[in-house]
Amino acid sequence: MMRTISLKKMLVLSSLCLFLQCSAIKQEEYATEILKISAKKFEWMINQRLDLLSNVLHEQLIYIHSNGLTESKQDVLDNISSGKLKLESVTVKEESVRVIDDLAIITGKGNFTGIIDGNSFDVELLYTEVYVAVGAKWLLLQRHANRLQ
């Protein structure tokens, strides 16, 4: 028995397929954008560009370092500006992002070098960063890092 699909049903199905395809494309665009923001964030930390860094940090940021130090947005900015934390280089070795609605979660692995409280560090870290869409901007809401060595 042959079934026929009405023109209305075909339009609905076509629209749904187009929506899902457009949604997947949008997710990929967001993922690319968020990875760029994360890379820029590291660059701004290294170059002490607090004006730019401040613009990608959420007001309710919780930033957890691999040594257990937990910082707010203001703590991050203050510790960089005071010289307590001097990030010298970041080499990202692996990185992926998942976008779920207005959240983006980056998981990465990289080598981080710098100085904290006058002591040099060179560590390989696994890290997770959670970004949230606020208006047209993606802001870092949460970060956590663990040492691999």
Tab-separated table of N, CA and C in Angstrom:
chain	number	residue	atom	x	y	z
A	1	MET	N	0.850	-1.174	0.000
A	1	MET	CA	0.000	0.000	0.000
A	1	MET	C	0.892	1.232	0.000
A	2	MET	N	0.635	2.132	-0.853
A	2	MET	CA	1.446	3.346	-0.993
A	2	MET	C	0.807	4.477	-0.204
A	3	ARG	N	1.633	5.143	0.588
A	3	ARG	CA	1.131	6.267	1.388
A	3	ARG	C	1.576	7.540	0.720
A	4	THR	N	0.763	8.510	0.781
A	4	THR	CA	1.127	9.813	0.238
A	4	THR	C	1.309	10.780	1.387
A	5	ILE	N	2.246	11.670	1.210
A	5	ILE	CA	2.496	12.694	2.216
A	5	ILE	C	1.984	14.005	1.663
A	6	SER	N	1.217	14.671	2.472
A	6	SER	CA	0.652	15.938	2.019
A	6	SER	C	1.748	16.983	1.878
A	7	LEU	N	1.459	17.981	1.081
A	7	LEU	CA	2.409	19.082	0.871
A	7	LEU	C	2.723	19.769	2.195
A	8	LYS	N	1.717	19.911	3.047
A	8	LYS	CA	1.915	20.544	4.347
A	8	LYS	C	2.908	19.745	5.194
A	9	LYS	N	2.759	18.421	5.223
A	9	LYS	CA	3.666	17.573	5.993
A	9	LYS	C	5.079	17.634	5.423
A	10	MET	N	5.187	17.673	4.101
A	10	MET	CA	6.507	17.762	3.470
A	10	MET	C	7.186	19.075	3.830
A	11	LEU	N	6.426	20.152	3.861
A	11	LEU	CA	6.993	21.446	4.232
A	11	LEU	C	7.450	21.455	5.685
A	12	VAL	N	6.648	20.847	6.544
A	12	VAL	CA	7.014	20.778	7.961
A	12	VAL	C	8.293	19.960	8.121
A	13	LEU	N	8.364	18.804	7.470
A	13	LEU	CA	9.562	17.968	7.556
A	13	LEU	C	10.779	18.672	6.973
A	14	SER	N	10.595	19.348	5.850
A	14	SER	CA	11.702	20.096	5.237
A	14	SER	C	12.172	21.208	6.153
A	15	SER	N	11.230	21.900	6.767
A	15	SER	CA	11.579	22.987	7.686
A	15	SER	C	12.335	22.457	8.895
A	16	LEU	N	11.892	21.325	9.409
A	16	LEU	CA	12.569	20.710	10.554
A	16	LEU	C	13.994	20.318	10.187
A	17	CYS	N	14.160	19.700	9.030
A	17	CYS	CA	15.513	19.322	8.576
A	17	CYS	C	16.393	20.545	8.412
A	18	LEU	N	15.868	21.596	7.840
A	18	LEU	CA	16.628	22.831	7.653
A	18	LEU	C	16.994	23.434	9.001
A	19	PHE	N	16.041	23.438	9.946
A	19	PHE	CA	16.316	23.955	11.285
A	19	PHE	C	17.443	23.174	11.956
A	20	LEU	N	17.371	21.846	11.891
A	20	LEU	CA	18.398	21.017	12.525
A	20	LEU	C	19.753	21.232	11.876
A	21	GLN	N	19.784	21.358	10.554
A	21	GLN	CA	21.042	21.608	9.852
A	21	GLN	C	21.594	22.976	10.234
A	22	CYS	N	20.743	23.999	10.268
A	22	CYS	CA	21.174	25.347	10.660
A	22	CYS	C	21.643	25.364	12.107
A	23	SER	N	20.962	24.608	12.954
A	23	SER	CA	21.346	24.534	14.361
A	23	SER	C	22.730	23.913	14.507
A	24	ALA	N	23.019	22.870	13.756
A	24	ALA	CA	24.335	22.227	13.807
A	24	ALA	C	25.413	23.184	13.316
A	25	ILE	N	25.120	23.928	12.265
A	25	ILE	CA	26.081	24.912	11.749
A	25	ILE	C	26.334	25.985	12.801
A	26	LYS	N	25.276	26.447	13.466
A	26	LYS	CA	25.412	27.473	14.501
A	26	LYS	C	26.264	26.944	15.654
A	27	GLN	N	26.057	25.682	16.040
A	27	GLN	CA	26.850	25.082	17.115
A	27	GLN	C	28.334	25.073	16.746
A	28	GLU	N	28.640	24.731	15.490
A	28	GLU	CA	30.035	24.727	15.033
A	28	GLU	C	30.627	26.134	15.063
A	29	GLU	N	29.844	27.119	14.650
A	29	GLU	CA	30.313	28.514	14.687
A	29	GLU	C	30.597	28.934	16.125
A	30	TYR	N	29.692	28.596	17.040
A	30	TYR	CA	29.903	28.927	18.452
A	30	TYR	C	31.168	28.242	18.973
A	31	ALA	N	31.346	26.978	18.642
A	31	ALA	CA	32.511	26.221	19.119
A	31	ALA	C	33.802	26.896	18.658
A	32	THR	N	33.857	27.282	17.399
A	32	THR	CA	35.041	27.967	16.865
A	32	THR	C	35.272	29.286	17.585
A	33	GLU	N	34.205	30.046	17.785
A	33	GLU	CA	34.297	31.337	18.472
A	33	GLU	C	34.800	31.168	19.910
A	34	ILE	N	34.288	30.182	20.605
A	34	ILE	CA	34.651	29.976	22.007
A	34	ILE	C	36.107	29.537	22.140
A	35	LEU	N	36.573	28.684	21.251
A	35	LEU	CA	37.984	28.277	21.280
A	35	LEU	C	38.896	29.480	21.024
A	36	LYS	N	38.475	30.387	20.157
A	36	LYS	CA	39.258	31.607	19.906
A	36	LYS	C	39.283	32.496	21.153
A	37	ILE	N	38.144	32.615	21.818
A	37	ILE	CA	38.078	33.419	23.040
A	37	ILE	C	39.002	32.834	24.100
A	38	SER	N	38.992	31.528	24.268
A	38	SER	CA	39.848	30.882	25.253
A	38	SER	C	41.323	31.130	24.942
A	39	ALA	N	41.699	31.011	23.674
A	39	ALA	CA	43.090	31.262	23.278
A	39	ALA	C	43.468	32.717	23.543
A	40	LYS	N	42.580	33.629	23.217
A	40	LYS	CA	42.837	35.054	23.463
A	40	LYS	C	42.977	35.315	24.958
A	41	LYS	N	42.150	34.645	25.760
A	41	LYS	CA	42.209	34.813	27.216
A	41	LYS	C	43.599	34.489	27.732
A	42	PHE	N	44.169	33.363	27.276
A	42	PHE	CA	45.533	33.003	27.680
A	42	PHE	C	46.524	34.075	27.223
A	43	GLU	N	46.376	34.533	25.987
A	43	GLU	CA	47.260	35.571	25.449
A	43	GLU	C	47.174	36.853	26.286
A	44	TRP	N	45.967	37.246	26.639
A	44	TRP	CA	45.778	38.477	27.431
A	44	TRP	C	46.340	38.309	28.835
A	45	MET	N	46.254	37.110	29.402
A	45	MET	CA	46.847	36.864	30.719
A	45	MET	C	48.361	37.000	30.637
A	46	ILE	N	48.956	36.407	29.602
A	46	ILE	CA	50.409	36.469	29.422
A	46	ILE	C	50.863	37.916	29.237
A	47	ASN	N	50.135	38.668	28.412
A	47	ASN	CA	50.511	40.049	28.089
A	47	ASN	C	49.946	41.072	29.062
A	48	GLN	N	49.294	40.586	30.108
A	48	GLN	CA	48.700	41.436	31.145
A	48	GLN	C	47.763	42.495	30.560
A	49	ARG	N	46.953	42.084	29.613
A	49	ARG	CA	45.941	42.963	29.012
A	49	ARG	C	44.647	42.833	29.810
A	50	LEU	N	44.673	43.405	30.996
A	50	LEU	CA	43.552	43.252	31.923
A	50	LEU	C	42.271	43.887	31.395
A	51	ASP	N	42.411	44.948	30.592
A	51	ASP	CA	41.240	45.583	30.006
A	51	ASP	C	40.481	44.598	29.119
A	52	LEU	N	41.195	43.842	28.295
A	52	LEU	CA	40.570	42.860	27.407
A	52	LEU	C	40.151	41.610	28.177
A	53	LEU	N	40.996	41.161	29.080
A	53	LEU	CA	40.702	39.981	29.888
A	53	LEU	C	39.416	40.177	30.682
A	54	SER	N	39.267	41.335	31.269
A	54	SER	CA	38.088	41.642	32.083
A	54	SER	C	36.791	41.464	31.294
A	55	ASN	N	36.851	41.733	29.995
A	55	ASN	CA	35.652	41.658	29.153
A	55	ASN	C	35.180	40.245	28.855
A	56	VAL	N	36.012	39.227	29.128
A	56	VAL	CA	35.589	37.849	28.876
A	56	VAL	C	35.398	37.050	30.166
A	57	LEU	N	35.557	37.707	31.301
A	57	LEU	CA	35.357	37.039	32.587
A	57	LEU	C	33.998	37.423	33.165
A	58	HIS	N	33.211	36.436	33.512
A	58	HIS	CA	31.892	36.656	34.097
A	58	HIS	C	32.053	37.240	35.502
A	59	GLU	N	31.123	38.049	35.922
A	59	GLU	CA	31.173	38.656	37.259
A	59	GLU	C	31.151	37.603	38.364
A	60	GLN	N	30.571	36.439	38.097
A	60	GLN	CA	30.491	35.379	39.099
A	60	GLN	C	31.534	34.274	38.856
A	61	LEU	N	32.607	34.613	38.168
A	61	LEU	CA	33.659	33.654	37.847
A	61	LEU	C	34.210	32.959	39.093
A	62	ILE	N	34.427	31.650	38.964
A	62	ILE	CA	35.195	30.883	39.941
A	62	ILE	C	36.326	30.243	39.145
A	63	TYR	N	37.559	30.599	39.486
A	63	TYR	CA	38.758	30.192	38.750
A	63	TYR	C	39.607	29.372	39.701
A	64	ILE	N	39.690	28.074	39.464
A	64	ILE	CA	40.406	27.180	40.367
A	64	ILE	C	41.693	26.717	39.690
A	65	HIS	N	42.821	27.064	40.314
A	65	HIS	CA	44.135	26.678	39.800
A	65	HIS	C	44.479	25.266	40.274
A	66	SER	N	45.484	24.682	39.628
A	66	SER	CA	45.886	23.311	39.963
A	66	SER	C	46.486	23.195	41.360
A	67	ASN	N	46.915	24.324	41.930
A	67	ASN	CA	47.482	24.292	43.287
A	67	ASN	C	46.407	24.492	44.355
A	68	GLY	N	45.155	24.571	43.942
A	68	GLY	CA	44.053	24.737	44.878
A	68	GLY	C	43.627	26.175	45.091
A	69	LEU	N	44.395	27.130	44.590
A	69	LEU	CA	44.031	28.539	44.717
A	69	LEU	C	42.731	28.783	43.971
A	70	THR	N	41.755	29.357	44.657
A	70	THR	CA	40.461	29.676	44.062
A	70	THR	C	40.309	31.184	44.010
A	71	GLU	N	39.945	31.683	42.840
A	71	GLU	CA	39.850	33.129	42.635
A	71	GLU	C	38.505	33.531	42.047
A	72	SER	N	38.113	34.746	42.372
A	72	SER	CA	36.978	35.400	41.730
A	72	SER	C	37.506	36.175	40.524
A	73	LYS	N	36.632	36.801	39.791
A	73	LYS	CA	37.064	37.644	38.674
A	73	LYS	C	38.035	38.713	39.166
A	74	GLN	N	37.671	39.394	40.227
A	74	GLN	CA	38.526	40.468	40.734
A	74	GLN	C	39.857	39.932	41.232
A	75	ASP	N	39.846	38.767	41.863
A	75	ASP	CA	41.100	38.140	42.316
A	75	ASP	C	42.029	37.862	41.139
A	76	VAL	N	41.487	37.306	40.054
A	76	VAL	CA	42.298	37.004	38.872
A	76	VAL	C	42.960	38.282	38.374
A	77	LEU	N	42.165	39.325	38.214
A	77	LEU	CA	42.681	40.593	37.697
A	77	LEU	C	43.707	41.203	38.658
A	78	ASP	N	43.396	41.185	39.950
A	78	ASP	CA	44.314	41.755	40.954
A	78	ASP	C	45.630	40.979	41.021
A	79	ASN	N	45.565	39.643	40.972
A	79	ASN	CA	46.781	38.829	41.090
A	79	ASN	C	47.691	38.984	39.871
A	80	ILE	N	47.108	39.229	38.712
A	80	ILE	CA	47.928	39.486	37.526
A	80	ILE	C	48.510	40.894	37.589
A	81	SER	N	47.681	41.871	37.933
A	81	SER	CA	48.172	43.267	37.947
A	81	SER	C	49.218	43.490	39.036
A	82	SER	N	49.117	42.774	40.153
A	82	SER	CA	50.077	42.939	41.250
A	82	SER	C	51.382	42.173	41.010
A	83	GLY	N	51.363	41.244	40.051
A	83	GLY	CA	52.547	40.421	39.803
A	83	GLY	C	52.563	39.140	40.614
A	84	LYS	N	51.541	38.924	41.455
A	84	LYS	CA	51.480	37.667	42.215
A	84	LYS	C	51.483	36.481	41.256
A	85	LEU	N	50.762	36.619	40.137
A	85	LEU	CA	50.741	35.595	39.100
A	85	LEU	C	51.247	36.208	37.809
A	86	LYS	N	52.276	35.600	37.262
A	86	LYS	CA	52.810	36.010	35.966
A	86	LYS	C	52.817	34.783	35.080
A	87	LEU	N	51.832	34.707	34.195
A	87	LEU	CA	51.775	33.608	33.235
A	87	LEU	C	52.726	33.953	32.096
A	88	GLU	N	53.656	33.063	31.805
A	88	GLU	CA	54.669	33.331	30.774
A	88	GLU	C	54.370	32.658	29.446
A	89	SER	N	53.825	31.436	29.491
A	89	SER	CA	53.465	30.763	28.239
A	89	SER	C	52.401	29.707	28.486
A	90	VAL	N	51.625	29.474	27.438
A	90	VAL	CA	50.617	28.414	27.439
A	90	VAL	C	50.727	27.719	26.088
A	91	THR	N	50.926	26.419	26.137
A	91	THR	CA	50.944	25.617	24.919
A	91	THR	C	49.808	24.610	25.020
A	92	VAL	N	48.750	24.851	24.265
A	92	VAL	CA	47.606	23.943	24.273
A	92	VAL	C	47.936	22.761	23.379
A	93	LYS	N	47.803	21.546	23.944
A	93	LYS	CA	48.124	20.323	23.207
A	93	LYS	C	46.879	19.630	22.682
A	94	GLU	N	45.810	19.705	23.441
A	94	GLU	CA	44.529	19.116	23.048
A	94	GLU	C	43.434	20.053	23.537
A	95	GLU	N	42.333	20.081	22.761
A	95	GLU	CA	41.239	20.958	23.162
A	95	GLU	C	39.982	20.542	22.409
A	96	SER	N	38.884	20.505	23.123
A	96	SER	CA	37.593	20.249	22.485
A	96	SER	C	36.546	21.082	23.203
A	97	VAL	N	35.449	21.321	22.509
A	97	VAL	CA	34.379	22.125	23.093
A	97	VAL	C	33.034	21.486	22.765
A	98	ARG	N	32.148	21.534	23.752
A	98	ARG	CA	30.756	21.121	23.558
A	98	ARG	C	29.893	22.327	23.833
A	99	VAL	N	28.957	22.595	22.940
A	99	VAL	CA	28.027	23.703	23.121
A	99	VAL	C	26.652	23.111	23.382
A	100	ILE	N	26.073	23.515	24.518
A	100	ILE	CA	24.751	23.042	24.914
A	100	ILE	C	23.932	24.269	25.284
A	101	ASP	N	23.022	24.613	24.392
A	101	ASP	CA	22.200	25.808	24.580
A	101	ASP	C	23.094	27.030	24.781
A	102	ASP	N	23.015	27.661	25.955
A	102	ASP	CA	23.807	28.879	26.183
A	102	ASP	C	25.063	28.607	27.012
A	103	LEU	N	25.486	27.335	27.071
A	103	LEU	CA	26.721	26.959	27.765
A	103	LEU	C	27.697	26.336	26.778
A	104	ALA	N	28.969	26.585	27.004
A	104	ALA	CA	30.017	25.936	26.226
A	104	ALA	C	31.041	25.409	27.218
A	105	ILE	N	31.454	24.166	27.027
A	105	ILE	CA	32.388	23.527	27.941
A	105	ILE	C	33.621	23.108	27.152
A	106	ILE	N	34.748	23.695	27.530
A	106	ILE	CA	36.020	23.340	26.910
A	106	ILE	C	36.742	22.373	27.830
A	107	THR	N	37.266	21.308	27.259
A	107	THR	CA	38.197	20.453	27.989
A	107	THR	C	39.503	20.495	27.209
A	108	GLY	N	40.577	20.700	27.934
A	108	GLY	CA	41.861	20.848	27.262
A	108	GLY	C	43.003	20.286	28.066
A	109	LYS	N	44.124	20.200	27.381
A	109	LYS	CA	45.364	19.731	27.976
A	109	LYS	C	46.461	20.640	27.441
A	110	GLY	N	47.325	21.116	28.344
A	110	GLY	CA	48.380	21.999	27.880
A	110	GLY	C	49.490	22.163	28.884
A	111	ASN	N	50.533	22.840	28.438
A	111	ASN	CA	51.674	23.144	29.297
A	111	ASN	C	51.622	24.628	29.655
A	112	PHE	N	51.743	24.921	30.945
A	112	PHE	CA	51.645	26.280	31.462
A	112	PHE	C	52.924	26.605	32.222
A	113	THR	N	53.521	27.747	31.907
A	113	THR	CA	54.709	28.183	32.639
A	113	THR	C	54.498	29.594	33.147
A	114	GLY	N	55.151	29.891	34.270
A	114	GLY	CA	55.041	31.227	34.830
A	114	GLY	C	55.633	31.296	36.219
A	115	ILE	N	55.197	32.314	36.944
A	115	ILE	CA	55.671	32.549	38.308
A	115	ILE	C	54.451	32.854	39.165
A	116	ILE	N	54.369	32.203	40.320
A	116	ILE	CA	53.319	32.527	41.287
A	116	ILE	C	53.989	32.711	42.642
A	117	ASP	N	53.699	33.831	43.270
A	117	ASP	CA	54.297	34.180	44.565
A	117	ASP	C	55.823	34.065	44.530
A	118	GLY	N	56.426	34.434	43.405
A	118	GLY	CA	57.878	34.403	43.282
A	118	GLY	C	58.473	33.047	42.949
A	119	ASN	N	57.648	32.028	42.822
A	119	ASN	CA	58.120	30.677	42.517
A	119	ASN	C	57.749	30.293	41.090
A	120	SER	N	58.742	29.825	40.343
A	120	SER	CA	58.506	29.405	38.965
A	120	SER	C	57.698	28.115	38.926
A	121	PHE	N	56.889	27.991	37.890
A	121	PHE	CA	56.175	26.735	37.663
A	121	PHE	C	56.207	26.397	36.178
A	122	ASP	N	56.198	25.131	35.911
A	122	ASP	CA	56.120	24.585	34.560
A	122	ASP	C	55.324	23.299	34.709
A	123	VAL	N	54.030	23.364	34.397
A	123	VAL	CA	53.147	22.227	34.661
A	123	VAL	C	52.329	21.868	33.430
A	124	GLU	N	52.062	20.572	33.334
A	124	GLU	CA	51.132	20.099	32.326
A	124	GLU	C	49.789	19.925	33.033
A	125	LEU	N	48.757	20.514	32.456
A	125	LEU	CA	47.451	20.536	33.101
A	125	LEU	C	46.359	19.979	32.200
A	126	LEU	N	45.380	19.384	32.828
A	126	LEU	CA	44.073	19.158	32.230
A	126	LEU	C	43.196	20.268	32.774
A	127	TYR	N	42.389	20.865	31.931
A	127	TYR	CA	41.550	21.950	32.409
A	127	TYR	C	40.164	21.890	31.783
A	128	THR	N	39.229	22.430	32.519
A	128	THR	CA	37.859	22.576	32.054
A	128	THR	C	37.481	24.034	32.211
A	129	GLU	N	36.915	24.595	31.151
A	129	GLU	CA	36.410	25.969	31.197
A	129	GLU	C	34.950	25.939	30.778
A	130	VAL	N	34.123	26.641	31.522
A	130	VAL	CA	32.703	26.729	31.205
A	130	VAL	C	32.390	28.181	30.846
A	131	TYR	N	31.887	28.366	29.641
A	131	TYR	CA	31.494	29.687	29.162
A	131	TYR	C	29.974	29.747	29.089
A	132	VAL	N	29.426	30.911	29.346
A	132	VAL	CA	27.994	31.120	29.268
A	132	VAL	C	27.726	32.299	28.330
A	133	ALA	N	26.687	32.159	27.529
A	133	ALA	CA	26.305	33.244	26.628
A	133	ALA	C	25.507	34.272	27.421
A	134	VAL	N	26.001	35.500	27.383
A	134	VAL	CA	25.310	36.618	28.027
A	134	VAL	C	25.099	37.650	26.932
A	135	GLY	N	23.845	37.761	26.483
A	135	GLY	CA	23.599	38.606	25.324
A	135	GLY	C	24.332	38.015	24.129
A	136	ALA	N	25.129	38.827	23.474
A	136	ALA	CA	25.876	38.376	22.290
A	136	ALA	C	27.308	37.963	22.637
A	137	LYS	N	27.645	37.899	23.931
A	137	LYS	CA	29.022	37.593	24.347
A	137	LYS	C	29.087	36.254	25.066
A	138	TRP	N	30.223	35.592	24.922
A	138	TRP	CA	30.526	34.397	25.694
A	138	TRP	C	31.483	34.795	26.802
A	139	LEU	N	31.124	34.476	28.048
A	139	LEU	CA	31.935	34.844	29.206
A	139	LEU	C	32.353	33.598	29.981
A	140	LEU	N	33.605	33.617	30.451
A	140	LEU	CA	34.119	32.513	31.262
A	140	LEU	C	33.478	32.566	32.641
A	141	LEU	N	32.753	31.510	32.986
A	141	LEU	CA	32.035	31.439	34.252
A	141	LEU	C	32.770	30.567	35.274
A	142	GLN	N	33.431	29.519	34.790
A	142	GLN	CA	34.062	28.554	35.690
A	142	GLN	C	35.292	27.968	35.013
A	143	ARG	N	36.349	27.787	35.783
A	143	ARG	CA	37.563	27.117	35.283
A	143	ARG	C	38.139	26.261	36.401
A	144	HIS	N	38.615	25.095	36.018
A	144	HIS	CA	39.252	24.210	36.973
A	144	HIS	C	40.390	23.498	36.268
A	145	ALA	N	41.542	23.382	36.936
A	145	ALA	CA	42.700	22.715	36.347
A	145	ALA	C	43.268	21.673	37.306
A	146	ASN	N	43.791	20.605	36.727
A	146	ASN	CA	44.448	19.535	37.483
A	146	ASN	C	45.810	19.254	36.865
A	147	ARG	N	46.802	19.035	37.743
A	147	ARG	CA	48.143	18.675	37.263
A	147	ARG	C	48.152	17.252	36.731
A	148	LEU	N	48.932	17.054	35.684
A	148	LEU	CA	49.138	15.711	35.146
A	148	LEU	C	50.391	15.071	35.702
A	149	GLN	N	51.344	15.860	36.145
A	149	GLN	CA	52.633	15.331	36.604
A	149	GLN	C	52.627	15.111	38.092
